[in-house]
PDB file of C-alpha atoms in Angstrom:
ATOM      1  CA  UNK A   1      57.686 131.018  98.009  1.00 39.00           C
ATOM      2  CA  UNK A   2      58.058 128.145  95.602  1.00 43.00           C
ATOM      3  CA  UNK A   3      58.194 129.270  91.987  1.00 45.00           C
ATOM      4  CA  UNK A   4      58.579 132.959  92.794  1.00 53.00           C
ATOM      5  CA  UNK A   5      61.112 135.076  90.883  1.00 83.00           C
ATOM      6  CA  UNK A   6      64.545 135.632  92.385  1.00 90.00           C
ATOM      7  CA  UNK A   7      64.437 138.755  94.599  1.00 92.00           C
ATOM      8  CA  UNK A   8      68.040 139.476  93.611  1.00 89.00           C
ATOM      9  CA  UNK A   9      67.561 139.233  89.841  1.00 92.00           C
ATOM     10  CA  UNK A  10      69.176 142.349  88.358  1.00 94.00           C
ATOM     11  CA  UNK A  11      67.071 144.063  85.652  1.00 93.00           C
ATOM     12  CA  UNK A  12      68.654 144.187  82.198  1.00 92.00           C
ATOM     13  CA  UNK A  13      70.565 147.397  81.554  1.00 94.00           C
ATOM     14  CA  UNK A  14      71.492 147.982  85.206  1.00 95.00           C
ATOM     15  CA  UNK A  15      75.022 149.446  85.468  1.00 96.00           C
ATOM     16  CA  UNK A  16      77.492 147.017  87.077  1.00 96.00           C
ATOM     17  CA  UNK A  17      78.253 149.331  90.028  1.00 96.00           C
ATOM     18  CA  UNK A  18      74.551 149.656  90.906  1.00 96.00           C
ATOM     19  CA  UNK A  19      74.035 145.895  90.479  1.00 95.00           C
ATOM     20  CA  UNK A  20      76.812 145.264  93.027  1.00 95.00           C
ATOM     21  CA  UNK A  21      75.235 147.647  95.566  1.00 96.00           C
ATOM     22  CA  UNK A  22      71.820 146.050  94.996  1.00 96.00           C
ATOM     23  CA  UNK A  23      73.124 142.507  95.428  1.00 94.00           C
ATOM     24  CA  UNK A  24      74.753 143.411  98.763  1.00 94.00           C
ATOM     25  CA  UNK A  25      71.376 144.341 100.288  1.00 95.00           C
ATOM     26  CA  UNK A  26      69.997 141.753 102.712  1.00 94.00           C
ATOM     27  CA  UNK A  27      67.034 139.724 101.462  1.00 95.00           C
ATOM     28  CA  UNK A  28      63.954 139.293 103.650  1.00 94.00           C
ATOM     29  CA  UNK A  29      61.329 136.605 103.213  1.00 93.00           C
ATOM     30  CA  UNK A  30      58.749 139.019 101.721  1.00 94.00           C
ATOM     31  CA  UNK A  31      61.128 140.702  99.257  1.00 96.00           C
ATOM     32  CA  UNK A  32      60.363 140.410  95.570  1.00 96.00           C
ATOM     33  CA  UNK A  33      62.405 141.315  92.515  1.00 96.00           C
ATOM     34  CA  UNK A  34      62.604 144.961  91.377  1.00 97.00           C
ATOM     35  CA  UNK A  35      59.613 146.033  89.284  1.00 97.00           C
ATOM     36  CA  UNK A  36      61.638 148.662  87.445  1.00 97.00           C
ATOM     37  CA  UNK A  37      65.070 150.200  87.645  1.00 97.00           C
ATOM     38  CA  UNK A  38      67.344 150.206  90.696  1.00 98.00           C
ATOM     39  CA  UNK A  39      68.555 153.508  92.154  1.00 97.00           C
ATOM     40  CA  UNK A  40      72.219 154.254  92.882  1.00 97.00           C
ATOM     41  CA  UNK A  41      71.846 153.245  96.544  1.00 97.00           C
ATOM     42  CA  UNK A  42      70.274 149.876  95.651  1.00 97.00           C
ATOM     43  CA  UNK A  43      66.799 151.256  96.366  1.00 98.00           C
ATOM     44  CA  UNK A  44      64.024 149.507  94.452  1.00 98.00           C
ATOM     45  CA  UNK A  45      60.284 148.879  94.520  1.00 98.00           C
ATOM     46  CA  UNK A  46      59.013 145.304  94.665  1.00 97.00           C
ATOM     47  CA  UNK A  47      55.266 145.992  94.837  1.00 98.00           C
ATOM     48  CA  UNK A  48      52.977 148.744  93.548  1.00 98.00           C
ATOM     49  CA  UNK A  49      49.187 148.903  93.390  1.00 98.00           C
ATOM     50  CA  UNK A  50      46.280 151.354  93.146  1.00 98.00           C
ATOM     51  CA  UNK A  51      43.062 151.712  95.115  1.00 98.00           C
ATOM     52  CA  UNK A  52      40.170 154.059  95.742  1.00 97.00           C
ATOM     53  CA  UNK A  53      40.872 154.127  99.483  1.00 96.00           C
ATOM     54  CA  UNK A  54      43.769 153.772 101.889  1.00 95.00           C
ATOM     55  CA  UNK A  55      43.691 151.482 104.915  1.00 94.00           C
ATOM     56  CA  UNK A  56      46.227 150.128 107.402  1.00 89.00           C
ATOM     57  CA  UNK A  57      47.475 147.435 105.012  1.00 88.00           C
ATOM     58  CA  UNK A  58      47.705 149.735 101.987  1.00 94.00           C
ATOM     59  CA  UNK A  59      45.495 150.660  99.079  1.00 97.00           C
ATOM     60  CA  UNK A  60      42.002 149.184  99.271  1.00 96.00           C
ATOM     61  CA  UNK A  61      39.382 148.633  96.573  1.00 97.00           C
ATOM     62  CA  UNK A  62      42.094 147.862  94.023  1.00 97.00           C
ATOM     63  CA  UNK A  63      41.364 149.126  90.524  1.00 97.00           C
ATOM     64  CA  UNK A  64      43.027 150.725  87.513  1.00 97.00           C
ATOM     65  CA  UNK A  65      39.909 152.647  86.481  1.00 98.00           C
ATOM     66  CA  UNK A  66      38.674 155.593  88.513  1.00 98.00           C
ATOM     67  CA  UNK A  67      35.431 157.491  87.977  1.00 97.00           C
ATOM     68  CA  UNK A  68      34.735 161.095  88.921  1.00 97.00           C
ATOM     69  CA  UNK A  69      31.143 160.080  89.704  1.00 97.00           C
ATOM     70  CA  UNK A  70      32.220 157.344  92.106  1.00 97.00           C
ATOM     71  CA  UNK A  71      35.726 158.083  93.422  1.00 97.00           C
ATOM     72  CA  UNK A  72      37.290 160.957  95.370  1.00 96.00           C
ATOM     73  CA  UNK A  73      40.948 160.104  94.922  1.00 97.00           C
ATOM     74  CA  UNK A  74      43.524 157.764  93.447  1.00 98.00           C
ATOM     75  CA  UNK A  75      45.854 156.119  95.946  1.00 98.00           C
ATOM     76  CA  UNK A  76      49.104 154.544  94.820  1.00 98.00           C
ATOM     77  CA  UNK A  77      50.756 152.221  97.328  1.00 98.00           C
ATOM     78  CA  UNK A  78      54.237 150.816  96.980  1.00 98.00           C
ATOM     79  CA  UNK A  79      56.850 148.857  98.903  1.00 98.00           C
ATOM     80  CA  UNK A  80      60.408 150.154  98.840  1.00 98.00           C
ATOM     81  CA  UNK A  81      63.402 147.950  99.690  1.00 98.00           C
ATOM     82  CA  UNK A  82      66.712 149.649 100.417  1.00 97.00           C
ATOM     83  CA  UNK A  83      69.698 149.849 102.747  1.00 94.00           C
ATOM     84  CA  UNK A  84      68.903 150.879 106.279  1.00 93.00           C
ATOM     85  CA  UNK A  85      69.604 154.557 105.675  1.00 95.00           C
ATOM     86  CA  UNK A  86      66.929 157.229 105.470  1.00 97.00           C
ATOM     87  CA  UNK A  87      66.352 158.471 101.933  1.00 97.00           C
ATOM     88  CA  UNK A  88      63.497 159.703  99.795  1.00 97.00           C
ATOM     89  CA  UNK A  89      61.670 158.916  96.582  1.00 98.00           C
ATOM     90  CA  UNK A  90      59.293 160.996  94.502  1.00 98.00           C
ATOM     91  CA  UNK A  91      55.906 159.966  93.208  1.00 98.00           C
ATOM     92  CA  UNK A  92      55.300 161.526  89.804  1.00 98.00           C
ATOM     93  CA  UNK A  93      51.801 161.721  88.369  1.00 98.00           C
ATOM     94  CA  UNK A  94      51.783 161.670  84.561  1.00 98.00           C
ATOM     95  CA  UNK A  95      48.633 162.659  82.605  1.00 98.00           C
ATOM     96  CA  UNK A  96      48.293 161.716  78.932  1.00 97.00           C
ATOM     97  CA  UNK A  97      52.073 161.187  78.715  1.00 96.00           C
ATOM     98  CA  UNK A  98      53.097 164.537  80.253  1.00 97.00           C
ATOM     99  CA  UNK A  99      54.458 165.025  83.798  1.00 97.00           C
ATOM    100  CA  UNK A 100      51.716 166.601  85.904  1.00 96.00           C
ATOM    101  CA  UNK A 101      52.814 166.705  89.555  1.00 96.00           C
ATOM    102  CA  UNK A 102      55.499 165.309  91.888  1.00 97.00           C
ATOM    103  CA  UNK A 103      55.522 164.680  95.592  1.00 96.00           C
ATOM    104  CA  UNK A 104      58.420 163.606  97.791  1.00 97.00           C
ATOM    105  CA  UNK A 105      58.045 160.655 100.137  1.00 97.00           C
ATOM    106  CA  UNK A 106      60.530 159.986 102.948  1.00 97.00           C
ATOM    107  CA  UNK A 107      61.667 156.397 103.352  1.00 98.00           C
ATOM    108  CA  UNK A 108      62.871 155.689 106.912  1.00 98.00           C
ATOM    109  CA  UNK A 109      65.973 153.698 107.827  1.00 97.00           C
ATOM    110  CA  UNK A 110      64.358 150.246 107.751  1.00 97.00           C
ATOM    111  CA  UNK A 111      64.883 147.443 105.226  1.00 96.00           C
ATOM    112  CA  UNK A 112      61.455 147.590 103.571  1.00 97.00           C
ATOM    113  CA  UNK A 113      58.859 150.309 103.850  1.00 97.00           C
ATOM    114  CA  UNK A 114      55.334 150.510 102.473  1.00 96.00           C
ATOM    115  CA  UNK A 115      54.102 153.989 101.630  1.00 97.00           C
ATOM    116  CA  UNK A 116      51.583 155.763  99.462  1.00 96.00           C
ATOM    117  CA  UNK A 117      50.696 158.958  97.682  1.00 97.00           C
ATOM    118  CA  UNK A 118      47.319 160.145  96.497  1.00 97.00           C
ATOM    119  CA  UNK A 119      45.775 162.359  93.846  1.00 97.00           C
ATOM    120  CA  UNK A 120      42.484 164.089  94.646  1.00 97.00           C
ATOM    121  CA  UNK A 121      40.273 163.809  91.565  1.00 97.00           C
ATOM    122  CA  UNK A 122      38.949 166.874  89.735  1.00 96.00           C
ATOM    123  CA  UNK A 123      36.819 167.306  86.627  1.00 94.00           C
ATOM    124  CA  UNK A 124      39.761 168.241  84.419  1.00 95.00           C
ATOM    125  CA  UNK A 125      41.615 165.036  85.292  1.00 97.00           C
ATOM    126  CA  UNK A 126      39.857 162.833  82.716  1.00 97.00           C
ATOM    127  CA  UNK A 127      42.312 160.776  80.691  1.00 97.00           C
ATOM    128  CA  UNK A 128      45.091 158.216  80.761  1.00 98.00           C
ATOM    129  CA  UNK A 129      47.419 158.434  83.756  1.00 98.00           C
ATOM    130  CA  UNK A 130      50.514 156.826  85.178  1.00 98.00           C
ATOM    131  CA  UNK A 131      51.928 156.952  88.703  1.00 98.00           C
ATOM    132  CA  UNK A 132      55.731 156.552  88.835  1.00 98.00           C
ATOM    133  CA  UNK A 133      58.021 156.072  91.822  1.00 98.00           C
ATOM    134  CA  UNK A 134      61.393 157.767  91.183  1.00 98.00           C
ATOM    135  CA  UNK A 135      64.658 157.388  93.087  1.00 98.00           C
ATOM    136  CA  UNK A 136      66.679 160.431  94.171  1.00 97.00           C
ATOM    137  CA  UNK A 137      68.871 159.907  91.098  1.00 96.00           C
ATOM    138  CA  UNK A 138      65.833 159.942  88.778  1.00 96.00           C
ATOM    139  CA  UNK A 139      65.447 156.228  88.054  1.00 97.00           C
ATOM    140  CA  UNK A 140      61.882 154.931  87.529  1.00 98.00           C
ATOM    141  CA  UNK A 141      61.654 152.317  90.263  1.00 98.00           C
ATOM    142  CA  UNK A 142      58.080 151.294  89.382  1.00 98.00           C
ATOM    143  CA  UNK A 143      55.062 152.599  87.519  1.00 98.00           C
ATOM    144  CA  UNK A 144      51.404 151.734  87.204  1.00 98.00           C
ATOM    145  CA  UNK A 145      48.852 152.906  84.618  1.00 98.00           C
ATOM    146  CA  UNK A 146      45.272 153.952  85.303  1.00 98.00           C
ATOM    147  CA  UNK A 147      42.435 155.913  83.770  1.00 98.00           C
ATOM    148  CA  UNK A 148      40.046 158.580  85.009  1.00 98.00           C
ATOM    149  CA  UNK A 149      36.583 158.581  83.457  1.00 97.00           C
ATOM    150  CA  UNK A 150      33.422 160.660  84.028  1.00 97.00           C
TER     151      UNK A 150
END
């Protein structure tokens, strides 16, 4: 796309060895630049979004504000780009700045893979939240903030 950021732009602070691995990955037409850090294998996330529902194309009814009165769950969808070797990431749910729950997500041996995780809403979940996608080596590949209100 004209005017889009370079999908191979290395985020500041990336160690040289990881930058080299990342820059050796093939680039597909839909790839975007990393939203956060890059994992040791070159794994990175180029898209993340939230929705109240999940459909074939990802999270639907996009929002960053969820209501217990209206919504049943928070869905976080993300697109992972990596080498064609099976690996996994973790989705970490953070409530009011403190880690709350983690869930592993397998990423199959394809160039780019869209996945999701969800959090079923409960009354005690009011507050400020963040969903983070973490690489196997603990790097925050992407994060997105949201709130849960009555």
